[in-house]
C-alpha positions as a LaTeX table, in Angstrom:
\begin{tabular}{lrrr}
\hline
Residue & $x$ (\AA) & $y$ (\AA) & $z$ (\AA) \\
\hline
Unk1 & 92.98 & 78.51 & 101.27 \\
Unk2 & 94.80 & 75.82 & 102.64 \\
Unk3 & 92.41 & 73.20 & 104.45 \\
Unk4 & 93.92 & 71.88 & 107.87 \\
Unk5 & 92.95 & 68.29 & 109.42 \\
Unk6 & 91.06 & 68.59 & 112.10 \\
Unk7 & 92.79 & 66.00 & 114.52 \\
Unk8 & 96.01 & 67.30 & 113.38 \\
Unk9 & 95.10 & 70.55 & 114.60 \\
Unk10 & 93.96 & 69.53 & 117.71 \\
Unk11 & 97.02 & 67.53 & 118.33 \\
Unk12 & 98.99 & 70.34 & 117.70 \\
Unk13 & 97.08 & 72.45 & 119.76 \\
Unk14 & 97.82 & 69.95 & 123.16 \\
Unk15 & 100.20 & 70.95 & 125.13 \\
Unk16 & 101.35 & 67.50 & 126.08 \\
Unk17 & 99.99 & 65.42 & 122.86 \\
Unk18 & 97.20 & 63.18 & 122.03 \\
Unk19 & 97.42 & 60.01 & 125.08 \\
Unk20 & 93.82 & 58.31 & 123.25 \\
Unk21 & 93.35 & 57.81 & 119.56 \\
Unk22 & 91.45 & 61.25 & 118.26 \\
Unk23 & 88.85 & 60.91 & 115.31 \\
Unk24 & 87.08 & 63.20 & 113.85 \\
Unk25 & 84.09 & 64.04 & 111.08 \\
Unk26 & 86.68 & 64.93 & 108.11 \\
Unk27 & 88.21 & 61.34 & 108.32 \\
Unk28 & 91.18 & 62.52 & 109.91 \\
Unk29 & 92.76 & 60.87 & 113.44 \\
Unk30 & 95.81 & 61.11 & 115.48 \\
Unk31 & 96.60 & 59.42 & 118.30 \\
Unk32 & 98.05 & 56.25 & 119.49 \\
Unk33 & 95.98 & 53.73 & 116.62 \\
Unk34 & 96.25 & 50.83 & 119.36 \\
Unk35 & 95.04 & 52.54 & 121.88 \\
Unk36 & 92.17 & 50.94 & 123.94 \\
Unk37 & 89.70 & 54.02 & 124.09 \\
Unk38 & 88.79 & 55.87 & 121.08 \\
Unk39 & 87.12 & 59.45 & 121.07 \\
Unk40 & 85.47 & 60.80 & 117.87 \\
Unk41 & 84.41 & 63.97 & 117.11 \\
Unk42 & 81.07 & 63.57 & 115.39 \\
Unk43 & 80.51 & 67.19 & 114.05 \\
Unk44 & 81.12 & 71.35 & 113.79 \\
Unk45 & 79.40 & 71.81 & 117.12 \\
Unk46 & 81.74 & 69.72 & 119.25 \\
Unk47 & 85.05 & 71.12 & 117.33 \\
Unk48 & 83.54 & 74.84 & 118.35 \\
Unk49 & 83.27 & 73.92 & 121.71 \\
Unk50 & 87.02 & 72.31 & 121.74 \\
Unk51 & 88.46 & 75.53 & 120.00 \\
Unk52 & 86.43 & 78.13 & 122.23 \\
Unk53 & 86.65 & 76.50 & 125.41 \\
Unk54 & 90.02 & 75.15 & 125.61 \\
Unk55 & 90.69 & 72.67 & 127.99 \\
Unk56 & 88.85 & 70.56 & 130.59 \\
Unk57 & 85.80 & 72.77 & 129.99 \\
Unk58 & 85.37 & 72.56 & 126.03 \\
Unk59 & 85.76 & 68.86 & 126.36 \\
Unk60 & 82.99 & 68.25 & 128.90 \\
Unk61 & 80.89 & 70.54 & 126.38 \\
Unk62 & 81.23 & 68.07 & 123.74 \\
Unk63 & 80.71 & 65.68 & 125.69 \\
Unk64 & 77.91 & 66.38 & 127.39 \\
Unk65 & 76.15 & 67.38 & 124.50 \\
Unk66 & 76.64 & 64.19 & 122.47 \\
Unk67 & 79.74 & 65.79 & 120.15 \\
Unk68 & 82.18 & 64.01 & 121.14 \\
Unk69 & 81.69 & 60.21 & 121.82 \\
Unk70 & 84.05 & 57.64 & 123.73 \\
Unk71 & 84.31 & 54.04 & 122.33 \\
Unk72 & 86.20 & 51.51 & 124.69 \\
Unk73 & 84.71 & 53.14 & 127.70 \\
Unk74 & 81.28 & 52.90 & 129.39 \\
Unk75 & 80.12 & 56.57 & 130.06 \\
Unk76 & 78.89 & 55.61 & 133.85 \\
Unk77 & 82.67 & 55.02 & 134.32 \\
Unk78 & 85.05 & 55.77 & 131.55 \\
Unk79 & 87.88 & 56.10 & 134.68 \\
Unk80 & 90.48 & 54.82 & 131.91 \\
Unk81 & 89.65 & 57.64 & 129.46 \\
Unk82 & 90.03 & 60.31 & 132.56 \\
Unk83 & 93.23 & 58.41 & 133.59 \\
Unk84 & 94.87 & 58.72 & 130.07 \\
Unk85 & 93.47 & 62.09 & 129.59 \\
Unk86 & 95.21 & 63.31 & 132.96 \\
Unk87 & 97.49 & 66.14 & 132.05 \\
Unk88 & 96.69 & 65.95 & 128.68 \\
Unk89 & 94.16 & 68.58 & 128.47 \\
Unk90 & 95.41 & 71.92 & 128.15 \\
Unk91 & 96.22 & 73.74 & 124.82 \\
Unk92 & 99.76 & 75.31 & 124.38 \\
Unk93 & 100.73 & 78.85 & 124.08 \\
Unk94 & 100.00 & 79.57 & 120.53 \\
Unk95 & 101.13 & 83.07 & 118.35 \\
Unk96 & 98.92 & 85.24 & 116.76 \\
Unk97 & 100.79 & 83.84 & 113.24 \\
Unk98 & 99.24 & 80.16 & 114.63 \\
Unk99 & 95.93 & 82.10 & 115.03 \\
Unk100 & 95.53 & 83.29 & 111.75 \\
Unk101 & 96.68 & 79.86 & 110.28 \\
Unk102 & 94.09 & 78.26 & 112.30 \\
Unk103 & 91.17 & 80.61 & 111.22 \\
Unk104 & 92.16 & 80.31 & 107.65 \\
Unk105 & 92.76 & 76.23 & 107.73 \\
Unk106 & 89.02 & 75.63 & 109.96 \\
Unk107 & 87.20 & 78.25 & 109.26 \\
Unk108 & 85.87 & 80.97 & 110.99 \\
Unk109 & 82.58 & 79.34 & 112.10 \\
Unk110 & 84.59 & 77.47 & 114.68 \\
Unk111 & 85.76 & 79.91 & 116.98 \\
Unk112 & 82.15 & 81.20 & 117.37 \\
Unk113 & 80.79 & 79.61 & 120.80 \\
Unk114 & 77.87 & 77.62 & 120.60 \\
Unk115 & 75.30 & 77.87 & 123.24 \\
Unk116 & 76.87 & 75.53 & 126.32 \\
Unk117 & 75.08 & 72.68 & 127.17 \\
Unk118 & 71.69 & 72.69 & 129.77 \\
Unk119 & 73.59 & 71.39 & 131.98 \\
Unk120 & 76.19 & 73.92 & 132.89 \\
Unk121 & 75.67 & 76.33 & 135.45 \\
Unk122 & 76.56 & 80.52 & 134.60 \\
Unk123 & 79.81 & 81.64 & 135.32 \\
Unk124 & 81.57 & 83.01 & 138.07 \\
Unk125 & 80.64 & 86.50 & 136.67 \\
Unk126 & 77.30 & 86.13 & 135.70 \\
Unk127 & 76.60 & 84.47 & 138.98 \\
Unk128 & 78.09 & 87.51 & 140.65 \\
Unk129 & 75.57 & 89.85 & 139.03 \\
Unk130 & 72.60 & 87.95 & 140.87 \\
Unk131 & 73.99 & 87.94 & 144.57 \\
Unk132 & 77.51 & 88.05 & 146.35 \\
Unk133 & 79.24 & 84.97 & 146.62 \\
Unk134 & 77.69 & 82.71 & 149.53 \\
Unk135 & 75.32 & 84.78 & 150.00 \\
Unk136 & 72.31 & 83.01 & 151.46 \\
Unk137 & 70.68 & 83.20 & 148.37 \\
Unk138 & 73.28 & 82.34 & 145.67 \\
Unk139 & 74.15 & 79.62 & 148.08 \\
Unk140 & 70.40 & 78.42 & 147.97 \\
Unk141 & 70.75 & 78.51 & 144.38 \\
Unk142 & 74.77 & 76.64 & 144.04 \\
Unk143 & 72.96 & 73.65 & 146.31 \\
Unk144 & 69.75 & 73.64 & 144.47 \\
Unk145 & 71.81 & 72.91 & 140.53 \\
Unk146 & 73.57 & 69.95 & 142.19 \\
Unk147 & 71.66 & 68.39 & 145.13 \\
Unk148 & 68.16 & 68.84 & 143.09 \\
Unk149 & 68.45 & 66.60 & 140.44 \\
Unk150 & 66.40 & 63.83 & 141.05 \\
Unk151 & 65.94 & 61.68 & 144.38 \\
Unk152 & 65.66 & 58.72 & 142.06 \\
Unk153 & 68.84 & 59.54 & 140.21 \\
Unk154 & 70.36 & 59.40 & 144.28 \\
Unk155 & 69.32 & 56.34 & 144.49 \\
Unk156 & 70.77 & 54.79 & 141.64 \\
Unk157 & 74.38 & 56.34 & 142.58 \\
Unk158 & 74.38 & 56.14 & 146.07 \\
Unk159 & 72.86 & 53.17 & 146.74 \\
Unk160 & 70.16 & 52.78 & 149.83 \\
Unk161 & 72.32 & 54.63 & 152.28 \\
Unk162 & 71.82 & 58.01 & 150.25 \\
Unk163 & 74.97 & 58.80 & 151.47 \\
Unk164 & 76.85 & 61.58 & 149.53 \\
Unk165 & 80.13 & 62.27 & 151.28 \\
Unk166 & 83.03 & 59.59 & 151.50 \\
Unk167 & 82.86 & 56.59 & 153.27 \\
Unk168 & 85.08 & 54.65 & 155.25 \\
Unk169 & 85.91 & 51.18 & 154.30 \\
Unk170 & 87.03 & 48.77 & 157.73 \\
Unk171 & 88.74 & 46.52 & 154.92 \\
Unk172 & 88.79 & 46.44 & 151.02 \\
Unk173 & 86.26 & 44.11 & 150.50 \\
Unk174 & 83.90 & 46.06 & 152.24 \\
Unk175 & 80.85 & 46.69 & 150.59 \\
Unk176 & 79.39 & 50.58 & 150.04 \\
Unk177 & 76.62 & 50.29 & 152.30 \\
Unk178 & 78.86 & 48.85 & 155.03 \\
Unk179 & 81.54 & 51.39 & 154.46 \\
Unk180 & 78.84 & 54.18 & 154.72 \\
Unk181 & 77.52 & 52.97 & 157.68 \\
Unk182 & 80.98 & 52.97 & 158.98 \\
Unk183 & 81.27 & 56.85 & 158.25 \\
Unk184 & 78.65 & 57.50 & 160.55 \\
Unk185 & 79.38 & 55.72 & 163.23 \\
Unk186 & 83.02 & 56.36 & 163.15 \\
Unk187 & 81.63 & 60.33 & 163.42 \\
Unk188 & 79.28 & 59.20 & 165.99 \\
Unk189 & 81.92 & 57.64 & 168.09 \\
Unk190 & 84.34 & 60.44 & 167.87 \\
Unk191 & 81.56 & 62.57 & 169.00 \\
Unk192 & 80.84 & 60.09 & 171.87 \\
Unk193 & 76.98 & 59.96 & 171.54 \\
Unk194 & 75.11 & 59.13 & 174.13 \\
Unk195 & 70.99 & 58.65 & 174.92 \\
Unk196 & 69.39 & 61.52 & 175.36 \\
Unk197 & 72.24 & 63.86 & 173.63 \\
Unk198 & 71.29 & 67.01 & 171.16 \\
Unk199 & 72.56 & 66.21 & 167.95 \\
Unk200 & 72.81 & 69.35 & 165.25 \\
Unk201 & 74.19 & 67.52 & 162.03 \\
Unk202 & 74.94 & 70.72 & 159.67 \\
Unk203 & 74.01 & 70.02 & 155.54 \\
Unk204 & 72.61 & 66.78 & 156.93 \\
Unk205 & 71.60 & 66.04 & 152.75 \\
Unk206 & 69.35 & 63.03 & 152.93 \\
Unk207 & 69.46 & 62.66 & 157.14 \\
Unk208 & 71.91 & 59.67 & 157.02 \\
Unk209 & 73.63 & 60.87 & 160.03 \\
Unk210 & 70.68 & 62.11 & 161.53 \\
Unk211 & 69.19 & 58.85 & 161.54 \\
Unk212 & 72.03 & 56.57 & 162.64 \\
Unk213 & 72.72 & 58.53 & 165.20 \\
Unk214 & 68.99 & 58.80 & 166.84 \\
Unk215 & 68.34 & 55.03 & 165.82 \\
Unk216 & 71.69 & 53.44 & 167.14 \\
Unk217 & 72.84 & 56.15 & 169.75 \\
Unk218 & 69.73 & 57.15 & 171.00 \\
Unk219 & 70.67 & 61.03 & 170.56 \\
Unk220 & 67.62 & 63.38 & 169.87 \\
Unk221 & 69.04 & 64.55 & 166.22 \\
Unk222 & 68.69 & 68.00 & 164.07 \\
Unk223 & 69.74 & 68.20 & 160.84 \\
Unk224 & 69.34 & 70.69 & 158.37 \\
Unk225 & 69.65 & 70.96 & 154.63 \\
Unk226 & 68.90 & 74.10 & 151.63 \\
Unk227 & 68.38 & 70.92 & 149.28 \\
Unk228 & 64.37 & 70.94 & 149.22 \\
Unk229 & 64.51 & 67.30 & 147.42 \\
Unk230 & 66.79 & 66.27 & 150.69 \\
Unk231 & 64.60 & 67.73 & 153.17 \\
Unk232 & 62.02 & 66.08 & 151.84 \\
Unk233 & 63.34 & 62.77 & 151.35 \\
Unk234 & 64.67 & 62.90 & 155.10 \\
Unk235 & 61.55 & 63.05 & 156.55 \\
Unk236 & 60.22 & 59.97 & 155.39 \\
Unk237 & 63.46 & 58.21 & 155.81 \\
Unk238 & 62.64 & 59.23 & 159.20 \\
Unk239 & 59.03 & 58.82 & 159.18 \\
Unk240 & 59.54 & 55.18 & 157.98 \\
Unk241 & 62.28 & 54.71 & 160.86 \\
Unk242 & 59.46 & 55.18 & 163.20 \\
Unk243 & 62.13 & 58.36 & 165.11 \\
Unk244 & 59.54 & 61.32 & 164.73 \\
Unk245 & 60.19 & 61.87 & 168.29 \\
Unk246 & 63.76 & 62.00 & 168.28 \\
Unk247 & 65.08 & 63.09 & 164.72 \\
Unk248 & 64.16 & 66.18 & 162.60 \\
Unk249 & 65.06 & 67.24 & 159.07 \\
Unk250 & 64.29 & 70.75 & 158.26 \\
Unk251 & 65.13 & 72.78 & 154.92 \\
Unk252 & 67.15 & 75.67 & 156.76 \\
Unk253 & 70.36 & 77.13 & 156.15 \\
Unk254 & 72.17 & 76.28 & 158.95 \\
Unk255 & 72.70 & 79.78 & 159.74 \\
Unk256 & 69.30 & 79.72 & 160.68 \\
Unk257 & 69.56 & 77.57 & 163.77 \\
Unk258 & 67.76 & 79.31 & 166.50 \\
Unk259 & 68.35 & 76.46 & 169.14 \\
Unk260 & 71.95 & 76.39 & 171.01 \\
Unk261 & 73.46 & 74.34 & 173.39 \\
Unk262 & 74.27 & 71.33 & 171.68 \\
Unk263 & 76.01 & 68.26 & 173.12 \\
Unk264 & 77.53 & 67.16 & 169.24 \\
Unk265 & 77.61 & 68.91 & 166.22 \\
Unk266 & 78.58 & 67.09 & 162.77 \\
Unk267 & 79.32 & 68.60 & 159.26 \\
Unk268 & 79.66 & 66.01 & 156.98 \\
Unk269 & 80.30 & 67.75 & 153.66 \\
Unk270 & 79.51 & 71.35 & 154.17 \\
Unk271 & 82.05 & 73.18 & 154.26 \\
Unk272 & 83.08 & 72.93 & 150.90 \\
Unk273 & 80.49 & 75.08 & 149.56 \\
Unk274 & 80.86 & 78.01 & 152.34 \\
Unk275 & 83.86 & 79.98 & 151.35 \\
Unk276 & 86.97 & 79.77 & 152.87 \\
Unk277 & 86.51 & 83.39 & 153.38 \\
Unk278 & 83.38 & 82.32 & 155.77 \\
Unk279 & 85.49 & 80.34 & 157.48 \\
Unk280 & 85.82 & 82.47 & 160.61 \\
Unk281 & 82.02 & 82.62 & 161.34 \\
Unk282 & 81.02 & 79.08 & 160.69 \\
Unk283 & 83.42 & 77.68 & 163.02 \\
Unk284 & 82.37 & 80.65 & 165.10 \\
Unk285 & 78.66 & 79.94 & 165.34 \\
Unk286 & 79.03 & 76.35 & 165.85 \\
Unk287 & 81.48 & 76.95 & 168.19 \\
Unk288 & 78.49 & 79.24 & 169.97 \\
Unk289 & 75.90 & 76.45 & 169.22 \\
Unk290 & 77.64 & 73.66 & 171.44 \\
Unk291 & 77.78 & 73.97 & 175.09 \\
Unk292 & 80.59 & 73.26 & 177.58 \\
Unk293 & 82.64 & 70.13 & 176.43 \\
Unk294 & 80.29 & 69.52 & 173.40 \\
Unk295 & 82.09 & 68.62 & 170.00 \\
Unk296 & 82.19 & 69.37 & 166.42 \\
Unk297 & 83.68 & 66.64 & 164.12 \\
Unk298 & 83.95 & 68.44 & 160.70 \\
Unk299 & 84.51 & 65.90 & 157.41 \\
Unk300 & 85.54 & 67.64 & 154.34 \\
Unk301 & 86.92 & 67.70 & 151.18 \\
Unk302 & 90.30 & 69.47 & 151.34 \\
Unk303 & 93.44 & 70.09 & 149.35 \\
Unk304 & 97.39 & 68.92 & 149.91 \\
Unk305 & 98.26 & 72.48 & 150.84 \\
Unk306 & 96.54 & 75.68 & 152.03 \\
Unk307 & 96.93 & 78.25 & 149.13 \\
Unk308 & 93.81 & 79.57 & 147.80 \\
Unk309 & 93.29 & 78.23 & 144.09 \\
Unk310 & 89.91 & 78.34 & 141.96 \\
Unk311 & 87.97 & 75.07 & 141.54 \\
Unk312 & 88.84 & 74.30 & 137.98 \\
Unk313 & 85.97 & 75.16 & 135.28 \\
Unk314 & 84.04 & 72.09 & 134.58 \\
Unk315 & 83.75 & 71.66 & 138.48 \\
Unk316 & 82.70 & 74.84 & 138.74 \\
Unk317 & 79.90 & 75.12 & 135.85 \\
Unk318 & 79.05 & 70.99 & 136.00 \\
Unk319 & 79.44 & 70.12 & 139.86 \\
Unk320 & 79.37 & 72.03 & 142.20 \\
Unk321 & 78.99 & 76.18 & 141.43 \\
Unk322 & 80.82 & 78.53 & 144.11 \\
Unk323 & 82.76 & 75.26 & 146.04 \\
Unk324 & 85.99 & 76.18 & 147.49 \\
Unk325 & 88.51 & 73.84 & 148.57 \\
Unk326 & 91.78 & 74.38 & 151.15 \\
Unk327 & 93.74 & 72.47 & 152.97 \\
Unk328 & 93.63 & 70.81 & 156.48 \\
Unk329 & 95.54 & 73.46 & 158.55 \\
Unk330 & 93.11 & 75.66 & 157.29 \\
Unk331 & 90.27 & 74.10 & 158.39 \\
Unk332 & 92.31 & 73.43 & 162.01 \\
Unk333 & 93.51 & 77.19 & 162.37 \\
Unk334 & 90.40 & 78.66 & 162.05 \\
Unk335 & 88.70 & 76.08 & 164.15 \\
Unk336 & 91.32 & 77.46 & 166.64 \\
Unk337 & 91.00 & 80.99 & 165.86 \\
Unk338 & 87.03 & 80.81 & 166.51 \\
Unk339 & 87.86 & 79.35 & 170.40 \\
Unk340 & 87.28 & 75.61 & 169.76 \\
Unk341 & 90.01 & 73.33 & 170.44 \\
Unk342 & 91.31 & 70.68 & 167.54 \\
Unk343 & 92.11 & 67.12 & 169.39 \\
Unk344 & 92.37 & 65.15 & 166.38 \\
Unk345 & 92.81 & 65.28 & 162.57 \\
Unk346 & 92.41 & 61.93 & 160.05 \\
Unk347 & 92.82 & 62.11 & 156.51 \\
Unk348 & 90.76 & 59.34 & 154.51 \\
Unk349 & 91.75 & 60.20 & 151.02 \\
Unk350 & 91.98 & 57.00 & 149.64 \\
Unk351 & 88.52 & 55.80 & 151.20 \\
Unk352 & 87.41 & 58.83 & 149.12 \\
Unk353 & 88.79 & 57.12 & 145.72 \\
Unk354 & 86.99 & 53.90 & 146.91 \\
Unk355 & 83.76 & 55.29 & 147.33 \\
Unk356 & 83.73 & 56.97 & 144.16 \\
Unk357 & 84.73 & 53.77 & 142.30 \\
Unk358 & 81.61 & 52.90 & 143.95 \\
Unk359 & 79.39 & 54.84 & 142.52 \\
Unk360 & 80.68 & 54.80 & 139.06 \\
Unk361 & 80.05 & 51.14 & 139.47 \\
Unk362 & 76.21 & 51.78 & 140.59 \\
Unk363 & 76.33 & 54.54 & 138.03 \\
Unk364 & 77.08 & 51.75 & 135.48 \\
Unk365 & 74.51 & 48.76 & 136.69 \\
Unk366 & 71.49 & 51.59 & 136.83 \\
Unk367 & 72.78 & 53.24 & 133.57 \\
Unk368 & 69.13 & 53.17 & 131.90 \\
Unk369 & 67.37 & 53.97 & 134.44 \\
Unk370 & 69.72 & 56.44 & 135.29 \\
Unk371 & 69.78 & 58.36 & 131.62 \\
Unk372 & 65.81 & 58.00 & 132.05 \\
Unk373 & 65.54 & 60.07 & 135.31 \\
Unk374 & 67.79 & 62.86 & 134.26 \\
Unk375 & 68.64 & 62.27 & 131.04 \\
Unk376 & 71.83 & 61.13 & 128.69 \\
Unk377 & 73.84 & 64.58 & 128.80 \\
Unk378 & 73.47 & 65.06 & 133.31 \\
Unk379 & 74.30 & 61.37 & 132.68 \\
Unk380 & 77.69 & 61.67 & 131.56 \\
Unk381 & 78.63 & 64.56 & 132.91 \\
Unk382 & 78.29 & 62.64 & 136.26 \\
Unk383 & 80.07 & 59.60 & 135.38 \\
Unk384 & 82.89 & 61.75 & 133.90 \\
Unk385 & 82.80 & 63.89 & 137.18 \\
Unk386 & 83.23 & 61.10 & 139.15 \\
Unk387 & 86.00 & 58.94 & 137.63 \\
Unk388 & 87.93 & 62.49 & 137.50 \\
Unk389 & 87.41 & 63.14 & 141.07 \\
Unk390 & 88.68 & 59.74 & 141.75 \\
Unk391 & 91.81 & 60.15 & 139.89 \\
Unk392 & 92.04 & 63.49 & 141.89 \\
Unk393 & 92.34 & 61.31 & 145.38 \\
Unk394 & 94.78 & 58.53 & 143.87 \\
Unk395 & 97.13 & 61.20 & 143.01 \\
Unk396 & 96.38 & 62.75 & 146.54 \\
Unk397 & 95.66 & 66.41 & 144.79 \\
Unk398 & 92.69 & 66.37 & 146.93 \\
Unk399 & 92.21 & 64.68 & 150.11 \\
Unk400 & 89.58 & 64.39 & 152.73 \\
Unk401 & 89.73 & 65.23 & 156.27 \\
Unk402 & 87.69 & 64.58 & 159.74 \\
Unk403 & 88.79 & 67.54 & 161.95 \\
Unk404 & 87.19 & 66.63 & 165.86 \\
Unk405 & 87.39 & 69.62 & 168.11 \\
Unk406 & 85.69 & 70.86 & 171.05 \\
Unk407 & 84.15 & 73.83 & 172.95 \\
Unk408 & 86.36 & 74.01 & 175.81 \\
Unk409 & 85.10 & 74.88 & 179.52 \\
Unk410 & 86.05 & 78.13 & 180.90 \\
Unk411 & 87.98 & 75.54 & 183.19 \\
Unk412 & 90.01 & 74.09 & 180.88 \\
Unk413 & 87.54 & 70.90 & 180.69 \\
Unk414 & 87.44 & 68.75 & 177.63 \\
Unk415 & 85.30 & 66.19 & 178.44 \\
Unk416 & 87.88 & 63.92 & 176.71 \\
Unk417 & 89.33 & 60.32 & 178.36 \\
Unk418 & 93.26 & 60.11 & 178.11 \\
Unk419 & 93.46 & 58.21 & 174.72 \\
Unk420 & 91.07 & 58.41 & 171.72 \\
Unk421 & 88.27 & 56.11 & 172.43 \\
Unk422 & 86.46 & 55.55 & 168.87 \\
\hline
\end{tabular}
């Protein structure tokens, strides 16, 4: 039986070729021998999770689990690894003859899958067998896997403003805190808060934007979150703020929301994880939930066109289970369709790729801490997650967009001045 190398056959197997230097257990390597960043395969395991799991998916298997290590690269933010690896991931079309070859040369232990790491989530299908997608429940349970981890983890990444949506830097040396505290108000001003105003901030996640906007606007603010941890946190980041009268965090799906009549309504990073198919009745009930002339500003991840298309595996069992992305005239023609009138659309993908250089560098300065809060495998999986995103919004696959629309009056009335006042 002839023995094959391992990094020869994994070279071979890329459809594009090997952009890093490739080591592996056997001794062999492939690969660019100058190449800054180094990754080496350090046993069976991680070569059955490459062969069964081809792709992005079998790579953040290894990885997470230890099998496959990076040198030149610092886990919190090994951005250069994801930048080289870009497009370099998938496996080729290969013939049954290839197949057979392959068994023989590696043997057959190899193409039996391991047991995936703790940290992925089930698959599409399995997740299907315990409740319909979006469900209130499964979506309970989607939220819970990413936004439970640890508060303390939070912290590390996201800095003091535990602010987990993309903020928006006034100039490039701003810092994160002031660019998230630009976010808000830039939503708050587009919403044109005023004292004594009902705020309903939708996934509020830690009650940033409910508590800018009751501390420096003055609005009585409602936000709601499924993240228990969040919910929690909130409300005493709120209790601390001295606003018990005025702001209010509950753990609620927002389809819950009894009260109406609403002078503002913000979604900062929600609709990702409804379903685009959902679309239609969450622009519809917060359409119902604002009253004459109130607005919605809606800030979301979105794609550079509106065709429906999967979020790739590793997001999907790593990140964040069940989100959906589309584009922008999605988001703006159902707005529309549900009665609510779009005034003005901004895209802020770059800020995005800023923010999440951000928190790979926060991710890197509170490493230890970090790996002891959630461990080394959640760890890298995050810092991985991140510097791919990032790459995601440089190459402007992904974007993000602030859609501001209103409930108009049965008079026509907007509410709005002439010219954009924020």
């Amino acid at each position: 039986m002839t023995t094959i190398k391992i990094a020869d056959a994994i070279a071979d197997l890329l459809r594009d070729g090997m952009p890093v230097r490739f080591e592996a257990y056997d001794g062999s390597g492939t690969g660019p021998e100058d190449s800054p960043i180094t990754l080496e395969l350090v046993n069976q395991r991680g070569l059955a999770y490459l062969l069964t799991a081809p792709g992005d998916l079998g790579l953040a298997r290894a990885y997470a689990a230890g099998d496959l290590v990076v040198h030149g690269a610092h886990p919190g933010d090994p951005y250069e690894l994801a930048r080289r690896l870009k497009g370099h991931t998938k496996f080729r079309k290969v013939s049954p003859g290839e197949i057979v070859a392959l068994v023989r040369g590696l043997g057959f232990a190899n193409l039996k899958p391991p047991p995936p790491p703790p940290q992925e989530h089930l698959p599409r299908w399995r997740r299907a067998m315990e409740g319909l997608r979006h469900s209130m429940g499964r979506d309970a349970e989607a939220i819970s896997h990413h936004y439970d981890v640890s508060n303390a983890f939070y912290r590390h990444v996201l800095g003091p403003s535990m602010a987990y949506t993309c903020a928006v830097y006034p100039d490039a040396d701003a810092t994160l805190e002031e660019a998230q505290h630009e976010k808000f108000d830039l939503v708050a001003r587009k919403l044109d808060l005023k004292p004594g105003q009902r705020l309903l901030d939708v996934g509020c996640g830690w009650g940033g934007m409910v508590i800018h906007a009751a501390k420096e606007y003055g609005v009585k603010a409602l936000g709601v979150t499924l993240s228990q941890q969040q919910a929690d946190w909130g409300k005493e980041a709120i209790d601390r703020e001295g606003l018990g009268d005025v702001a209010e965090i509950r753990h609620l799906d927002y389809r819950d929301v009894f009260e109406t009549g609403f002078d503002a309504i913000s979604s900062i990073g929600l609709t990702e994880h409804i379903g685009v198919r959902n679309y239609p009745s969450y622009f519809g009930f917060l359409r119902d939930h604002l009253k004459p002339e109130g607005r919605l500003l809606n800030h979301s991840i979105t794609r550079h066109h509106n065709r429906r298309e999967e979020t790739g595996a590793f997001i999907d069992r790593y990140v964040f289970p069940d989100g959906e992305l589309i584009g922008s005239g999605t988001h703006i023609k159902e707005a529309q369709d549900a009665g609510l009138e779009v005034m003005h659309s901004e895209n802020l993908r770059m800020h995005y790729a800023m923010t999440l250089r951000d928190w790979n560098r926060n991710l890197v300065d509170n490493w230890d801490a970090c790996v002891d809060e959630v461990g080394i495998g959640t760890a890298r999986v995050w810092g991985i997650y991140m510097a791919s995103c990032r790459l995601g919004f440089e190459w402007n696959e992904i974007q993000l967009h602030q859609v501001l629309a209103v409930r108009t009056g049965d008079d026509g009335s907007d509410g709005f001045p002439l010219r954009p006042s924020w």
